[in-house]
């Protein structure tokens, strides 16, 4: 299925890119921008982003550890205004 019509990116392309990234670095933070970059493309209109992210999240290997896209060591780093 075509996910990004501007760049002709398919759901298969997204799953493959997530797999490549995980194989290269199991702790990498997977983002849509990194997937576009891995595929040698750039987002254009952004109209696909909701479906793009859904496909990315559904890809095998997207989650790290306990079903989180961010490595555990990097979670909880944001501080609130209260401290
Ligand atoms: S449809 Fe994906 S950038 Fe336009």
Coordinates of N, CA and C and ligand atoms in Angstrom, one line a residue:
X1 N 0.8 -1.2 0.0 CA 0.0 0.0 0.0 C 0.9 1.2 0.0
X2 N 0.6 2.2 -0.9 CA 1.3 3.5 -0.9 C 0.9 4.3 0.4
X3 N 1.8 4.7 1.2 CA 1.6 5.5 2.3 C 1.8 7.0 2.0
X4 N 2.9 7.3 1.4 CA 3.3 8.6 1.0 C 3.2 8.8 -0.5
X5 N 2.2 9.5 -0.9 CA 2.1 9.6 -2.4 C 3.1 10.6 -3.0
X6 N 3.5 11.5 -2.3 CA 4.5 12.5 -2.8 C 5.8 11.7 -3.1
X7 N 6.2 10.7 -2.3 CA 7.5 10.0 -2.5 C 7.3 8.6 -2.9
X8 N 6.1 8.1 -3.1 CA 5.8 6.7 -3.5 C 6.4 5.8 -2.4
X9 N 6.2 6.1 -1.2 CA 6.7 5.2 -0.1 C 5.6 4.3 0.3
X10 N 5.9 3.0 0.4 CA 4.9 2.0 0.7 C 5.1 1.6 2.2
X11 N 4.1 0.9 2.7 CA 4.1 0.3 4.0 C 5.3 -0.6 4.2
X12 N 5.6 -1.4 3.1 CA 6.7 -2.3 3.1 C 8.0 -1.5 3.2
X13 N 8.2 -0.4 2.5 CA 9.4 0.5 2.6 C 9.6 0.9 4.1
X14 N 8.5 1.3 4.7 CA 8.6 1.8 6.1 C 9.0 0.7 7.0
X15 N 8.4 -0.5 6.9 CA 8.8 -1.6 7.7 C 10.3 -2.0 7.5
X16 N 10.7 -2.0 6.2 CA 12.1 -2.4 5.9 C 13.0 -1.4 6.5
X17 N 12.7 -0.1 6.5 CA 13.6 1.0 7.0 C 13.7 0.8 8.5
X18 N 12.6 0.5 9.2 CA 12.6 0.3 10.7 C 13.5 -0.9 11.0
X19 N 13.4 -1.9 10.2 CA 14.3 -3.1 10.4 C 15.7 -2.8 10.2
X20 N 16.1 -2.0 9.1 CA 17.5 -1.6 8.9 C 18.0 -0.8 10.1
X21 N 17.2 0.1 10.6 CA 17.6 1.0 11.7 C 17.9 0.1 12.9
X22 N 17.0 -0.8 13.2 CA 17.1 -1.6 14.4 C 18.3 -2.5 14.2
X23 N 18.6 -3.0 13.0 CA 19.7 -3.9 12.8 C 21.0 -3.1 13.0
X24 N 21.0 -1.9 12.6 CA 22.2 -1.1 12.7 C 22.5 -0.6 14.1
X25 N 21.4 -0.2 14.8 CA 21.5 0.3 16.2 C 20.2 -0.1 16.9
X26 N 20.3 -1.1 17.7 CA 19.1 -1.6 18.4 C 18.5 -0.5 19.3
X27 N 19.2 0.5 19.8 CA 18.7 1.5 20.7 C 18.4 2.8 20.0
X28 N 18.4 2.8 18.7 CA 18.1 4.1 18.0 C 16.7 4.5 18.2
X29 N 16.5 5.8 18.2 CA 15.1 6.4 18.2 C 14.6 6.5 16.8
X30 N 13.6 5.8 16.5 CA 13.0 5.8 15.1 C 12.0 6.9 15.0
X31 N 12.3 7.8 14.0 CA 11.4 8.9 13.7 C 11.0 8.9 12.2
X32 N 9.9 9.5 11.9 CA 9.6 9.6 10.5 C 10.7 10.2 9.6
X33 N 11.4 11.3 10.2 CA 12.5 11.9 9.5 C 13.6 10.9 9.2
X34 N 13.9 10.1 10.1 CA 15.0 9.1 9.9 C 14.6 8.1 8.9
X35 N 13.3 7.7 8.8 CA 12.9 6.8 7.8 C 12.9 7.4 6.4
X36 N 12.5 8.7 6.3 CA 12.6 9.4 5.0 C 14.1 9.4 4.6
X37 N 15.0 9.7 5.5 CA 16.4 9.8 5.2 C 17.0 8.5 4.8
X38 N 16.6 7.4 5.5 CA 17.0 6.1 5.2 C 16.6 5.7 3.8
X39 N 15.5 6.2 3.4 CA 14.9 5.9 2.0 C 15.4 6.8 1.0
X40 N 16.2 7.8 1.4 CA 16.8 8.8 0.5 C 15.8 9.8 0.0
X41 N 14.8 10.1 0.8 CA 13.7 11.0 0.4 C 13.5 12.0 1.5
X42 N 12.6 13.0 1.2 CA 12.3 14.0 2.1 C 10.7 14.2 2.1
X43 N 10.2 14.5 3.2 CA 8.7 14.8 3.3 C 8.4 16.0 2.5
X44 N 7.3 16.0 1.9 CA 6.9 17.2 1.1 C 5.7 17.8 1.7
X45 N 4.5 17.3 1.4 CA 3.2 18.0 1.8 C 2.9 17.6 3.3
X46 N 3.4 16.5 3.8 CA 3.1 16.1 5.1 C 1.7 15.5 5.3
X47 N 0.9 15.4 4.3 CA -0.4 14.8 4.3 C -0.5 13.4 4.8
X48 N 0.6 12.7 4.6 CA 0.7 11.2 4.9 C 1.1 11.0 6.4
X49 N 1.4 12.0 7.1 CA 2.1 11.8 8.4 C 1.4 10.9 9.4
X50 N 0.1 11.1 9.5 CA -0.7 10.3 10.4 C -0.6 8.8 10.1
X51 N -0.8 8.5 8.8 CA -0.7 7.1 8.4 C 0.7 6.6 8.4
X52 N 1.7 7.5 8.1 CA 3.1 7.1 8.1 C 3.5 6.7 9.5
X53 N 3.1 7.5 10.5 CA 3.5 7.2 11.9 C 2.8 5.9 12.3
X54 N 1.5 5.7 11.9 CA 0.8 4.5 12.3 C 1.5 3.3 11.7
X55 N 2.0 3.3 10.5 CA 2.7 2.2 9.9 C 4.1 2.0 10.6
X56 N 4.7 3.1 10.9 CA 6.0 3.0 11.6 C 5.8 2.3 12.9
X57 N 4.8 2.7 13.7 CA 4.6 2.1 15.0 C 4.2 0.6 14.9
X58 N 3.5 0.3 13.8 CA 3.1 -1.1 13.7 C 4.2 -2.0 13.2
X59 N 5.3 -1.5 12.8 CA 6.4 -2.3 12.2 C 7.1 -3.1 13.3
X60 N 7.4 -4.4 12.9 CA 8.1 -5.2 13.8 C 9.5 -4.5 14.2
X61 N 9.8 -4.6 15.4 CA 11.1 -4.0 15.8 C 11.0 -2.5 16.1
X62 N 9.8 -1.9 16.0 CA 9.7 -0.5 16.3 C 9.9 -0.2 17.7
X63 N 9.3 -1.0 18.6 CA 9.3 -0.8 20.0 C 10.6 -1.3 20.6
X64 N 11.1 -0.6 21.6 CA 12.3 -1.1 22.3 C 11.9 -1.4 23.7
X65 N 12.4 -2.5 24.2 CA 12.1 -2.9 25.6 C 10.7 -3.1 25.8
X66 N 10.1 -2.4 26.7 CA 8.7 -2.6 27.1 C 7.8 -1.8 26.2
X67 N 7.8 -2.1 24.9 CA 6.9 -1.5 23.9 C 7.0 0.0 23.8
X68 N 8.2 0.5 24.0 CA 8.4 2.0 23.9 C 9.4 2.3 22.7
X69 N 9.1 3.3 22.0 CA 9.9 3.7 20.8 C 11.2 4.3 21.3
X70 N 11.3 4.8 22.5 CA 12.4 5.5 23.1 C 13.2 4.5 24.0
X71 N 14.5 4.4 23.8 CA 15.2 3.5 24.8 C 15.0 3.9 26.2
X72 N 14.9 2.9 27.1 CA 14.6 3.2 28.5 C 15.5 4.2 29.1
X73 N 16.8 4.2 28.7 CA 17.7 5.1 29.3 C 17.4 6.6 29.0
X74 N 16.7 6.8 27.9 CA 16.3 8.2 27.5 C 15.0 8.6 28.0
X75 N 14.2 7.8 28.6 CA 12.8 8.2 29.0 C 12.9 8.9 30.3
X76 N 12.0 9.8 30.5 CA 11.9 10.6 31.8 C 12.9 11.7 31.9
X77 N 13.5 12.1 30.7 CA 14.5 13.1 30.8 C 13.9 14.5 30.8
X78 N 12.7 14.6 30.2 CA 12.1 16.0 30.2 C 11.7 16.4 31.6
X79 N 12.0 17.6 31.9 CA 11.6 18.1 33.2 C 10.4 19.0 33.1
X80 N 9.6 19.1 34.1 CA 8.4 19.9 34.1 C 8.9 21.3 34.6
X81 N 8.0 22.3 34.5 CA 8.3 23.6 35.0 C 8.5 23.6 36.5
X82 N 7.8 22.7 37.2 CA 7.9 22.6 38.6 C 9.2 21.9 39.1
X83 N 9.9 21.3 38.2 CA 11.1 20.7 38.6 C 11.3 19.4 37.9
Ligands
LIG1 S1 2.0 12.4 0.9 FE1 3.8 12.1 2.1 S2 4.8 14.0 2.0 FE2 3.1 14.3 0.8

